[in-house]
Short mmCIF file of C-alpha atoms in Angstrom, two decimals:
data_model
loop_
_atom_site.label_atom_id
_atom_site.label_comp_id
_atom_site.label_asym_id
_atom_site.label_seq_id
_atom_site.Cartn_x
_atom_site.Cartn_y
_atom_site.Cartn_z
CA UNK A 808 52.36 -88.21 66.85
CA UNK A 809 54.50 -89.00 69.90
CA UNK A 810 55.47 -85.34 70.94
CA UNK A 811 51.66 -84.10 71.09
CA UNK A 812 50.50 -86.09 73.83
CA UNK A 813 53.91 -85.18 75.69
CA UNK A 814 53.59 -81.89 75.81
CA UNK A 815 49.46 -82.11 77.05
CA UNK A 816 51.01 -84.66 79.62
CA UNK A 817 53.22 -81.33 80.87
CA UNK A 818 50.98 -78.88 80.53
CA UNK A 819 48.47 -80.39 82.62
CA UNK A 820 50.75 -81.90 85.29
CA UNK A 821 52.00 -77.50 85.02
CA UNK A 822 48.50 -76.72 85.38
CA UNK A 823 47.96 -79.06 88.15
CA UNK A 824 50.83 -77.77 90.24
CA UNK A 825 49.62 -74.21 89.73
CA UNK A 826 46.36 -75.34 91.16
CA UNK A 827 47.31 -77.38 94.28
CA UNK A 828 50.08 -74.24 95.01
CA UNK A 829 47.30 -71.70 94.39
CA UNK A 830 43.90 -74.31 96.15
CA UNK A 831 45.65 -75.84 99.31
CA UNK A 832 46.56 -72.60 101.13
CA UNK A 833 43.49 -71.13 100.14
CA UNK A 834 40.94 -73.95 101.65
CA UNK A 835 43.44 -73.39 105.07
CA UNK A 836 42.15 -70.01 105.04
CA UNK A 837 38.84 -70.56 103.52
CA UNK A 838 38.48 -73.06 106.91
CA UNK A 839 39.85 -70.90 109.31
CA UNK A 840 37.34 -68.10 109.05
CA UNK A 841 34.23 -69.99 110.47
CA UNK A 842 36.85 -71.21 113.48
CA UNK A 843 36.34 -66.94 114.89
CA UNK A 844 32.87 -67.87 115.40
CA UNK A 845 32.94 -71.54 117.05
CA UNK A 846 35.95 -70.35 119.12
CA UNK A 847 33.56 -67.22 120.69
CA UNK A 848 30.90 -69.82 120.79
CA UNK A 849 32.55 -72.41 122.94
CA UNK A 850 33.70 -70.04 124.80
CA UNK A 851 30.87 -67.74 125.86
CA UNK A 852 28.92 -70.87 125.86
CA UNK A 853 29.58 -71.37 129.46
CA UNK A 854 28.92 -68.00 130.33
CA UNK A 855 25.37 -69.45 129.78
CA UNK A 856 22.42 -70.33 127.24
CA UNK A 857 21.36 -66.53 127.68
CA UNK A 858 24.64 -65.08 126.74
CA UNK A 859 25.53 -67.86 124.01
CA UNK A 860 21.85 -67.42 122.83
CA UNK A 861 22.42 -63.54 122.07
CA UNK A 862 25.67 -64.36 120.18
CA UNK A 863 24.07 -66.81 117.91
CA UNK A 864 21.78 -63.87 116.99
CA UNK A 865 24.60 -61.11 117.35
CA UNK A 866 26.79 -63.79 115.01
CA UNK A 867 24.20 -65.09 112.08
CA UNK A 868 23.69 -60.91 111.89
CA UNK A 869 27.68 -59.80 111.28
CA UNK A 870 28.23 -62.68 109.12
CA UNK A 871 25.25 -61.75 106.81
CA UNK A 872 26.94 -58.03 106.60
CA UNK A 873 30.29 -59.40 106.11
CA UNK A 874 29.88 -62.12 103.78
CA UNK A 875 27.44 -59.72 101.54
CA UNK A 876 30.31 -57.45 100.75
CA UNK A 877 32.33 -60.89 99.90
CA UNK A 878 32.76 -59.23 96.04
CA UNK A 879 35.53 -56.92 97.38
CA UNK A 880 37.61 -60.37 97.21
CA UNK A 881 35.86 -61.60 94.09
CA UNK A 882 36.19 -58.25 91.90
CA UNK A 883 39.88 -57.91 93.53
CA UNK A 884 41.56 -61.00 92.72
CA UNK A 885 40.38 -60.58 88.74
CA UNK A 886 41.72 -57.49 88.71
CA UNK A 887 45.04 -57.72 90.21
CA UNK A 888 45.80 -60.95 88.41
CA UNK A 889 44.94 -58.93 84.90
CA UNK A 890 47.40 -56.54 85.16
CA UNK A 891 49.65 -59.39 86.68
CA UNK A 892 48.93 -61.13 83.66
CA UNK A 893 49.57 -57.75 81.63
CA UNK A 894 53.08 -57.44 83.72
CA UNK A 895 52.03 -54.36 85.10
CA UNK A 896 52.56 -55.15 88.96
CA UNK A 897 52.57 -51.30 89.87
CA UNK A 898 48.85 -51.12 88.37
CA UNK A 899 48.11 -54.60 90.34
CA UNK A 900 48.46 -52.89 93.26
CA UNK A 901 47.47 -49.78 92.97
CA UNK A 902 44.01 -51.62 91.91
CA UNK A 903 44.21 -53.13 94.57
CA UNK A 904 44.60 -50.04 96.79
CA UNK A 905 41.40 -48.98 95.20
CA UNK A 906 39.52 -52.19 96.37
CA UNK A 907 41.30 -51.84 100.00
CA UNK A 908 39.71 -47.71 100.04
CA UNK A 909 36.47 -49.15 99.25
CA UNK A 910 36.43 -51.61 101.63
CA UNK A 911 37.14 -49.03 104.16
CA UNK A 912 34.50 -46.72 102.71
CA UNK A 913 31.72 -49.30 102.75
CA UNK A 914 32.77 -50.63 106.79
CA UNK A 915 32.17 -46.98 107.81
CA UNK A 916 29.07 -46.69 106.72
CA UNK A 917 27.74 -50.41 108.32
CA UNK A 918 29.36 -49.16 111.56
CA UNK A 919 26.90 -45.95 110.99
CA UNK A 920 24.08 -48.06 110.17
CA UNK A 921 24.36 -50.80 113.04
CA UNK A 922 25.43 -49.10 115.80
CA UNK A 923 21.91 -47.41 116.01
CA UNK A 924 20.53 -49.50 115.42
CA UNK A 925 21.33 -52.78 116.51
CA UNK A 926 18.04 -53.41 119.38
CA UNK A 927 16.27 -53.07 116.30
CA UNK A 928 18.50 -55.42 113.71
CA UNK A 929 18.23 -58.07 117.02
CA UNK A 930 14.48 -58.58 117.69
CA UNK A 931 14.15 -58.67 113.74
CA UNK A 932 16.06 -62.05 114.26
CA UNK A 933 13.59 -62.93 116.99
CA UNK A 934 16.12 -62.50 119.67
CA UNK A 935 14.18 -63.93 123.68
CA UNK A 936 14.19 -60.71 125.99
CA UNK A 937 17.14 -62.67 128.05
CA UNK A 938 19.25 -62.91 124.79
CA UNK A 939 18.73 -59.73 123.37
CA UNK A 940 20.38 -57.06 125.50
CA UNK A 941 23.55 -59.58 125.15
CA UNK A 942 22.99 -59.89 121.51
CA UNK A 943 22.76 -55.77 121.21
CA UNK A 944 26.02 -55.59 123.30
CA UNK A 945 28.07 -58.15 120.91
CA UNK A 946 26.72 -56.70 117.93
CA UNK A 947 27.76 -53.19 118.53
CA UNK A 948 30.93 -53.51 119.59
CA UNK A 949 31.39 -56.58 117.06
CA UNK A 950 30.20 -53.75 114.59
CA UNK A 951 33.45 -51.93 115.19
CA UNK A 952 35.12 -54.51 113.88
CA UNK A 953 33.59 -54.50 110.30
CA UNK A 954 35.92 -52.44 108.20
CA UNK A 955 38.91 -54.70 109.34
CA UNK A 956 36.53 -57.23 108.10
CA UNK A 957 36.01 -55.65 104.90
CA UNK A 958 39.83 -54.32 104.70
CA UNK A 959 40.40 -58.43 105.14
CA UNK A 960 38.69 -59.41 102.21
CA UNK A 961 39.75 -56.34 100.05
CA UNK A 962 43.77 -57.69 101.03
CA UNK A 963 43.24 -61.17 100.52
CA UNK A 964 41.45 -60.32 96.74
CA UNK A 965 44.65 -58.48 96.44
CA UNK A 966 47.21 -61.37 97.13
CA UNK A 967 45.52 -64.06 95.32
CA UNK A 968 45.44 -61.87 92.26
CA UNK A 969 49.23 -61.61 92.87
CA UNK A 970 49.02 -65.62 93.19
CA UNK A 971 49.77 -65.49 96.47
CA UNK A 972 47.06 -68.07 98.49
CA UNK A 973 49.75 -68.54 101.55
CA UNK A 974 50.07 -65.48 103.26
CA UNK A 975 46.29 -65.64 103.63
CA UNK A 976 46.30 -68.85 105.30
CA UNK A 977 49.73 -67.71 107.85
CA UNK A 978 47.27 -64.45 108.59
CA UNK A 979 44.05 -66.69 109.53
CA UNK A 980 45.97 -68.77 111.21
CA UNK A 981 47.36 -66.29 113.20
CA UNK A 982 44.18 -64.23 113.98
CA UNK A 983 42.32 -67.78 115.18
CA UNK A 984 44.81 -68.36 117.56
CA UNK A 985 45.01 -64.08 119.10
CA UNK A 986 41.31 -63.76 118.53
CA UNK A 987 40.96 -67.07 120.88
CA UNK A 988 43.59 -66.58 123.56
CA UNK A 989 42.04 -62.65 123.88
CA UNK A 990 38.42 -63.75 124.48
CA UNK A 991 39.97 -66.47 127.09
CA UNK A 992 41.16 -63.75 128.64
CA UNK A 993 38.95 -60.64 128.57
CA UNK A 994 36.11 -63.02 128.67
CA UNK A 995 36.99 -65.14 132.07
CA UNK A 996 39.86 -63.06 133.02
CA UNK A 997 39.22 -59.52 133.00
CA UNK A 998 35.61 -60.64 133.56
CA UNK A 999 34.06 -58.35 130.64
CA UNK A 1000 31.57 -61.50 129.52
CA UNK A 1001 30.24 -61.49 126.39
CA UNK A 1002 31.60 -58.44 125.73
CA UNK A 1003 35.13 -59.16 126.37
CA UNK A 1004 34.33 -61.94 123.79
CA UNK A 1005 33.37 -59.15 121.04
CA UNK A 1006 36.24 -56.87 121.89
CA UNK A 1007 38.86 -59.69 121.35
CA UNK A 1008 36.88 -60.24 117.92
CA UNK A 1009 37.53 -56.73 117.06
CA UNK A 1010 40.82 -56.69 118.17
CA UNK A 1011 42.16 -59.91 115.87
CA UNK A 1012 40.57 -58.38 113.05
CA UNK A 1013 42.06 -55.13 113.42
CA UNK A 1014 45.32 -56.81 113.48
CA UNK A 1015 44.69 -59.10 110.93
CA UNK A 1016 44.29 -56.11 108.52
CA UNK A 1017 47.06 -54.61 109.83
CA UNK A 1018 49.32 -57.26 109.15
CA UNK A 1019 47.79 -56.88 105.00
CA UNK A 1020 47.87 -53.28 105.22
CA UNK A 1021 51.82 -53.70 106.10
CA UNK A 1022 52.14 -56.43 103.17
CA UNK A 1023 50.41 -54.30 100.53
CA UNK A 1024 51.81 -51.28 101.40
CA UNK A 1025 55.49 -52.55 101.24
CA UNK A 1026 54.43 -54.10 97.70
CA UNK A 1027 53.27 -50.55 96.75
CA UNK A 1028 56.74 -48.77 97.63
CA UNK A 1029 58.81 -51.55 96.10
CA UNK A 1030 57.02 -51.17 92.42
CA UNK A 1031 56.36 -47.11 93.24
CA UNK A 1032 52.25 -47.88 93.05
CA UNK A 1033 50.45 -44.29 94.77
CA UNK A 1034 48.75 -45.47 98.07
CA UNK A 1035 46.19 -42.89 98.54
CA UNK A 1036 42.92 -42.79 97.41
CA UNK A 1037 42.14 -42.67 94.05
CA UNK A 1038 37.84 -41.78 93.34
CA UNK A 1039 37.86 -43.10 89.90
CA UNK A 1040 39.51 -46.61 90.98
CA UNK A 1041 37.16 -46.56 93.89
CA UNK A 1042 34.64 -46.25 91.78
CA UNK A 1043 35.59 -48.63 89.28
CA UNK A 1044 36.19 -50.89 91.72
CA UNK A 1045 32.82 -50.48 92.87
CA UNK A 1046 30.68 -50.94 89.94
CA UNK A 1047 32.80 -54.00 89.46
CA UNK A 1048 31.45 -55.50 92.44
CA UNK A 1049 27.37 -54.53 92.04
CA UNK A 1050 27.06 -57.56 89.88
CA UNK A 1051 28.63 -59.79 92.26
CA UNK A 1052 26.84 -57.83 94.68
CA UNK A 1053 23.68 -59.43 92.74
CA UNK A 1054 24.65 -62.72 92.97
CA UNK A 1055 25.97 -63.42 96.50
CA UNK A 1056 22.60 -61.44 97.74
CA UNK A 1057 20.62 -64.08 94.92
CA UNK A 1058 22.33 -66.85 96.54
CA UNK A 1059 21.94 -65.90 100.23
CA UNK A 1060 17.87 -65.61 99.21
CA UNK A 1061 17.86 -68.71 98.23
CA UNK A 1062 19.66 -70.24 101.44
CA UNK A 1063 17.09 -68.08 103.45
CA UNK A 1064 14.35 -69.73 101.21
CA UNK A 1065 15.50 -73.11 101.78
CA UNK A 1066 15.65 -72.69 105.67
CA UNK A 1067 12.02 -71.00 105.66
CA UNK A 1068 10.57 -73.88 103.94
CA UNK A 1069 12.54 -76.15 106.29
CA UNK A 1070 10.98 -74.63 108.93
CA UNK A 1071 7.48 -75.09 108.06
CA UNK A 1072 8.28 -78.85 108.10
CA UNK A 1073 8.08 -79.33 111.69
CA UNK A 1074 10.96 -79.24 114.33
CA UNK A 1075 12.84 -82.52 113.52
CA UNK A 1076 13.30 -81.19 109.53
CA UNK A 1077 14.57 -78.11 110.51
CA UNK A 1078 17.07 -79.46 112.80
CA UNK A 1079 18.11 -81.62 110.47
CA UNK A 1080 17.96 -78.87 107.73
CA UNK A 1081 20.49 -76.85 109.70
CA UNK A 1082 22.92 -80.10 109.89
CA UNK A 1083 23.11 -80.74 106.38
CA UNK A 1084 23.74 -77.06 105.52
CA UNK A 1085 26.78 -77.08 107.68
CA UNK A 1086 28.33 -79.99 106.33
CA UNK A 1087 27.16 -78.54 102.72
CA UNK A 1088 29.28 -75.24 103.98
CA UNK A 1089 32.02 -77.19 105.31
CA UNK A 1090 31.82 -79.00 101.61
CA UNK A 1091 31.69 -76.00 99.79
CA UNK A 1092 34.82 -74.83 101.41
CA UNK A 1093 37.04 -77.48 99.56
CA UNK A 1094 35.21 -76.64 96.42
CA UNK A 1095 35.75 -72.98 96.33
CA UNK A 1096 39.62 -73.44 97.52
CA UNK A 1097 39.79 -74.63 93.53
CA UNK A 1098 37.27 -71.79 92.54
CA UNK A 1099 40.00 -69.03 94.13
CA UNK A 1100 42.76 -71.18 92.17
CA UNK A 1101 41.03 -70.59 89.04
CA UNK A 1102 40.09 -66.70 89.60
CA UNK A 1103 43.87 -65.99 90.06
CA UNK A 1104 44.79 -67.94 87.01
CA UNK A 1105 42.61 -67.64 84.55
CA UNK A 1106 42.65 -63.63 85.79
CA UNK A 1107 46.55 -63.78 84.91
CA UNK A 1108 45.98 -65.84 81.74
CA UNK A 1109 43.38 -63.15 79.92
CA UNK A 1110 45.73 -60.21 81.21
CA UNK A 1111 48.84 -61.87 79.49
CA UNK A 1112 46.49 -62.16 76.33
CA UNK A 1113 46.50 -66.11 76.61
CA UNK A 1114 42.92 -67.04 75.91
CA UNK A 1115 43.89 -70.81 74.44
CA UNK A 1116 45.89 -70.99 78.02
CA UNK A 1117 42.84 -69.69 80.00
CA UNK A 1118 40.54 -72.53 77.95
CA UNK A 1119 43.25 -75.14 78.42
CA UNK A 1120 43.02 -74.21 82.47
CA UNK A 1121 39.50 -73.99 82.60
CA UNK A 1122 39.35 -77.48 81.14
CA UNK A 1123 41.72 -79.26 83.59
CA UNK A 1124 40.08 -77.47 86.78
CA UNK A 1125 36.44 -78.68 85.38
CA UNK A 1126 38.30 -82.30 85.61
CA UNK A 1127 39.65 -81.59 89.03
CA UNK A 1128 35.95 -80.42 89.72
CA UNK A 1129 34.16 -83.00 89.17
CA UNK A 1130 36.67 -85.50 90.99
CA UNK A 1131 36.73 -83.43 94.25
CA UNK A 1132 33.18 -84.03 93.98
CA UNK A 1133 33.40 -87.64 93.35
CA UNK A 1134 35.37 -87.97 96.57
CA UNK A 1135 33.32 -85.64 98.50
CA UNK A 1136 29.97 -87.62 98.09
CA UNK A 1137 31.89 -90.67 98.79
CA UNK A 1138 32.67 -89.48 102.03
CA UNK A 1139 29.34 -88.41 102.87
CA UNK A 1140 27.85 -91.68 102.12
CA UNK A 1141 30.43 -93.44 104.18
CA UNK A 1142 30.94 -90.83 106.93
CA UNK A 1143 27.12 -90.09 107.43
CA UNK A 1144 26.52 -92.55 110.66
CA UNK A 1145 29.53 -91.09 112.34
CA UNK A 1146 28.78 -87.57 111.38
CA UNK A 1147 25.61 -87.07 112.49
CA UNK A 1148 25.63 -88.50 116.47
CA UNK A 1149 28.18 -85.57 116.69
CA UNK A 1150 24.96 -83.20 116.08
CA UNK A 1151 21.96 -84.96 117.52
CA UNK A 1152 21.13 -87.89 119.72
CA UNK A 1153 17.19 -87.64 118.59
CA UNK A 1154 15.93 -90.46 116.38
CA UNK A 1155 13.55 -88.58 114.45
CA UNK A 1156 16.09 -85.84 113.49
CA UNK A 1157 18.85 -88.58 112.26
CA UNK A 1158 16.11 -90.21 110.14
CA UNK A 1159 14.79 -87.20 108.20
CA UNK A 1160 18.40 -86.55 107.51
CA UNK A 1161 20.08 -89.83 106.24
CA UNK A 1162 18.27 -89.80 103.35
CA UNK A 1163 18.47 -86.24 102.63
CA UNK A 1164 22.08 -86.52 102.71
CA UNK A 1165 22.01 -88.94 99.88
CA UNK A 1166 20.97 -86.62 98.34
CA UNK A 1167 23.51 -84.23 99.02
CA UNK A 1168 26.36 -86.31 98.11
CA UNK A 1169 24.96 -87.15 94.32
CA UNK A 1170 24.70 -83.50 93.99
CA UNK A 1171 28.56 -82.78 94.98
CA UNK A 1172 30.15 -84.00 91.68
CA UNK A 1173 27.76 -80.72 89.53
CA UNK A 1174 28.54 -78.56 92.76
CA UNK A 1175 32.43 -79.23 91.61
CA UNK A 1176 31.47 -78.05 88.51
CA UNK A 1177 29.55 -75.46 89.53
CA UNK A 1178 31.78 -74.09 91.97
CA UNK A 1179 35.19 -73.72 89.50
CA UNK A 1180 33.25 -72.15 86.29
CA UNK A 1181 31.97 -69.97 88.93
CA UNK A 1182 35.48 -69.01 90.01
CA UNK A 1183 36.64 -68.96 86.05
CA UNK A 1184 34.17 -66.21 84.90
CA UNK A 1185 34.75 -64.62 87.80
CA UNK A 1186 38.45 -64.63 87.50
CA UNK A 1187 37.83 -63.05 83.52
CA UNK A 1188 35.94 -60.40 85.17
CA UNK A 1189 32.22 -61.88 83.67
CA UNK A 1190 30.27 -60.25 86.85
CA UNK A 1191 27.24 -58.75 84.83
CA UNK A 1192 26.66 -62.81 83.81
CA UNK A 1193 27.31 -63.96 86.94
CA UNK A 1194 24.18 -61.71 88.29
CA UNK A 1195 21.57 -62.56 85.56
CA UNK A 1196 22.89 -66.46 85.98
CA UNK A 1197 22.08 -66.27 89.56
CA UNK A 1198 18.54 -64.66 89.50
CA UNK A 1199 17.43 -67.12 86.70
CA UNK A 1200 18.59 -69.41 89.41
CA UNK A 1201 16.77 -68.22 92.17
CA UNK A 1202 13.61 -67.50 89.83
CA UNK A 1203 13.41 -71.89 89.27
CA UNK A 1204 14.38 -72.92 92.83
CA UNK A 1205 11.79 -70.17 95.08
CA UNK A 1206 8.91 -71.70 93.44
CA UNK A 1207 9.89 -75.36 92.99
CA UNK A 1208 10.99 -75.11 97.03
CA UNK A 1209 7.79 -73.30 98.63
CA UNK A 1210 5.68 -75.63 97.02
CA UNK A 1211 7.40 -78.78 99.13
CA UNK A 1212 5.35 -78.32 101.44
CA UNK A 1213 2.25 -77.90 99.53
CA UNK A 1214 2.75 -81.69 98.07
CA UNK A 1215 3.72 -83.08 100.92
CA UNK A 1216 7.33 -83.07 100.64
CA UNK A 1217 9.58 -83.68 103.50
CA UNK A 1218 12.90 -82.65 103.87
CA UNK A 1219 14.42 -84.98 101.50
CA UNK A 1220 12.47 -83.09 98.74
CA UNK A 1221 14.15 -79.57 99.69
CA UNK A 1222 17.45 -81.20 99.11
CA UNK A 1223 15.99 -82.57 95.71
CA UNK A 1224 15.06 -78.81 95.08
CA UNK A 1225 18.68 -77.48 96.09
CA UNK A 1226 19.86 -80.39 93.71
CA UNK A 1227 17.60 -78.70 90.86
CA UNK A 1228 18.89 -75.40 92.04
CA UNK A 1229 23.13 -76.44 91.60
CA UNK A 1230 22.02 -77.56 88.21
CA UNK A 1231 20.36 -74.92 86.91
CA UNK A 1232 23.77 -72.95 87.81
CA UNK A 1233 25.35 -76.09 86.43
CA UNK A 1234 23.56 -75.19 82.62
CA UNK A 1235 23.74 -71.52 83.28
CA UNK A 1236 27.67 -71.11 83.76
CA UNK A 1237 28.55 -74.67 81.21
CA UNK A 1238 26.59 -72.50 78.42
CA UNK A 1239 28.51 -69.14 78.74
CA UNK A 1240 32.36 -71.17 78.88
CA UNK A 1241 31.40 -72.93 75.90
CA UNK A 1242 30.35 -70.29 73.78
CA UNK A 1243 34.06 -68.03 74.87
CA UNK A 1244 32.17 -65.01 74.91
CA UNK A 1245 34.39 -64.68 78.63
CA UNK A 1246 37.97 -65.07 76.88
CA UNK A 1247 37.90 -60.91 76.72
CA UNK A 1248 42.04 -60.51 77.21
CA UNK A 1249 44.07 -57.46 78.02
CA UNK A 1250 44.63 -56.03 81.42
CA UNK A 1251 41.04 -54.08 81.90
CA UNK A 1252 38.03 -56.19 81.08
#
């Protein structure tokens, strides 16, 4: 009677050190990504509101490609930490290899698209005739840029699935602080403008994947992995990612949604609108660091043929879940008349947010949940459920949220809708853990 609750006492306290080692590192890096784009922006802010204009456009159109192809991390880190799990480290990284080829692959063939036709892609976005030759120039040579990008996330899928979240975070770090001294200096110094500003983008990024390149290839000749290209892992890799595919392009719909609808509010509710959703991106940062925690280890778990081990850590990261967002909506509550002065001065745009941000910060204990089940069927390779979960999603939030409006809403009742939107994810993902159907072990899915 006495030894049982010792040993759960050590297994979660195991569990909980596996987490922290795994979720700390990764919300470093996780943070350090959106710090590329404020550095260019305070920077070729005082070039002028023409030039930082055109890379608001230029930006909001590179991160849509980028983060779109997000899976080749997702689809990655499952299936390195399988064969991890399996004790197979040669296959690891040869599967890995196969992500990294794709990557390259699918950053050739934006380059292709963009580059033509980027004047296009930039009065789309409703680019002013003063912003958009500078948004055309950033974009292009930004563009070059985009298999690094990809290569990036294709590396980093590969090193968490080896449970390795710290040389991630040492690599972001690094490229912040290159990527920022370069555009300081080809920006103002070398006097290439906004340009300068895209080429020292380009230039980080290439030397961020360099520096994973080095690391993965050095893994491959220790455990004698093959580093060229291998068409049947490429394309296995690649129909692993099409569900994913589904759901990130789901979820971006439903952010696009969202902002529409905020729009057709009026000025002050879109302003606010764009407020809250940074602070909700800033939020979900800390919430996916323990989503990437639980893709490497429950990945490694099913590939060692542990399923009670993968239920035992799906259980304890739920907890940690829903506590992160305890704390989280704490802090919004208390931090929200200090937070937003640091955004807007205008009356009317602080009060349609306040309350809105209640909102926001009841929400953040189910977005804990949300946000680590998420990362648990994705780390047991559940892609395909992932996809139909997210499109059920979308199907109850587009019409509950374009009919705000209609009834009067205001932007307090968007946030209501997002609310209804994390819980229907909530349901969708709590239904599929509990009935195991997930817990598929071995070290291929």
């Amino acid at each position: 009677m006495t030894q049982a609750p010792a040993i759960t006492r050590a297994a979660r306290r195991q569990h909980d050190r596996e987490i922290v080692a795994l979720a700390v590192p990764a919300f470093g890096a996780l943070v350090a990504e959106p710090l590329f784009v404020l550095a260019d922006s305070a920077i070729v802010g005082h070039l002028g509101t023409a030039q930082l204009a055109g890379l608001g456009v230029a930006s909001a159109l590179l991160t849509t490609a980028v983060s779109v192809f997000v899976f080749l991390a997702y689809a990655t880190t499952a299936a390195v930490a399988r064969r991890v799990g399996a004790g197979d480290l040669p296959a690891a990284i040869r599967q890995g290899m196969d992500g990294i080829w794709l990557a390259l692959l699918l950053g050739a063939t934006v380059i292709a698209i963009v580059l033509p036709t980027a004047p296009a892609l930039v009065d789309l976005f409703g680019a002013s005739d003063t912003a958009a030759s500078y948004a055309t120039t950033y974009l292009r040579i930004s563009s070059l840029g985009i298999p690094a990008m990809l290569v990036v996330l294709a590396a980093t899928g590969v090193l968490r699935g080896l449970q390795d979240t710290r040389t991630p975070l040492y690599v972001a770090i690094a490229g912040f602080v290159t990527n920022a001294a370069l555009n300081v200096v080809l920006v103002y110094g070398v006097g290439l403008g906004i340009a300068g500003s895209a080429w020292g983008t380009v230039i980080a990024q290439c030397g961020m994947a360099a520096v994973y390149l080095l690391v993965v290839i050095r893994g491959a000749r220790k455990h004698g992995a093959a580093l060229r290209p291998d068409l049947a892992g490429i394309r296995a890799s690649a129909q692993a990612g099409v569900p994913l595919l589904v759901r990130t392009l789901s979820l971006r719909a439903i952010l696009m949604i969202a902002t529409a609808v905020a729009a057709r509010l009026g000025d002050a509710d879109i302003a606010a609108h764009q407020i809250i959703l940074s602070l909700w991106s800033l939020l979900a940062f800390a919430l996916d660091a323990i989503a990437i925690a639980g893709q490497a280890i429950i990945g490694r778990c099913l590939g060692a043929g542990d399923a009670q081990g993968a239920r035992d850590v799906c259980r304890r990261m739920v907890q940690w879940g829903v506590a992160a967002g305890v704390v989280l909506g704490v802090l919004v509550v208390l931090t929200r008349p200090l937070f937003l002065p640091l955004f807007t001065s205008d009356s009317l745009v602080k009060d349609a947010a306040l309350p809105a941000l209640i909102v926001v910060a009841v929400c953040q204990p189910i977005s804990g949940v949300v946000f680590v089940l998420d990362g648990v069927l994705m780390g047991a390779g559940d892609g395909p459920y992932l996809a139909w979960a997210m499109l059920l999603t979308l199907a109850v939030f587009a019409p509950v949220a374009l009919l705000v409006p209609t009834f009067g809403g205001g932007l307090t009742a968007l946030w209501v809708a997002m609310n209804l939107m994390m819980t229907v994810r909530m349901l969708t993902l709590w239904v599929r853990t509990r009935s195991g159907r997930w817990l598929v072990t071995g070290a291929t899915r």
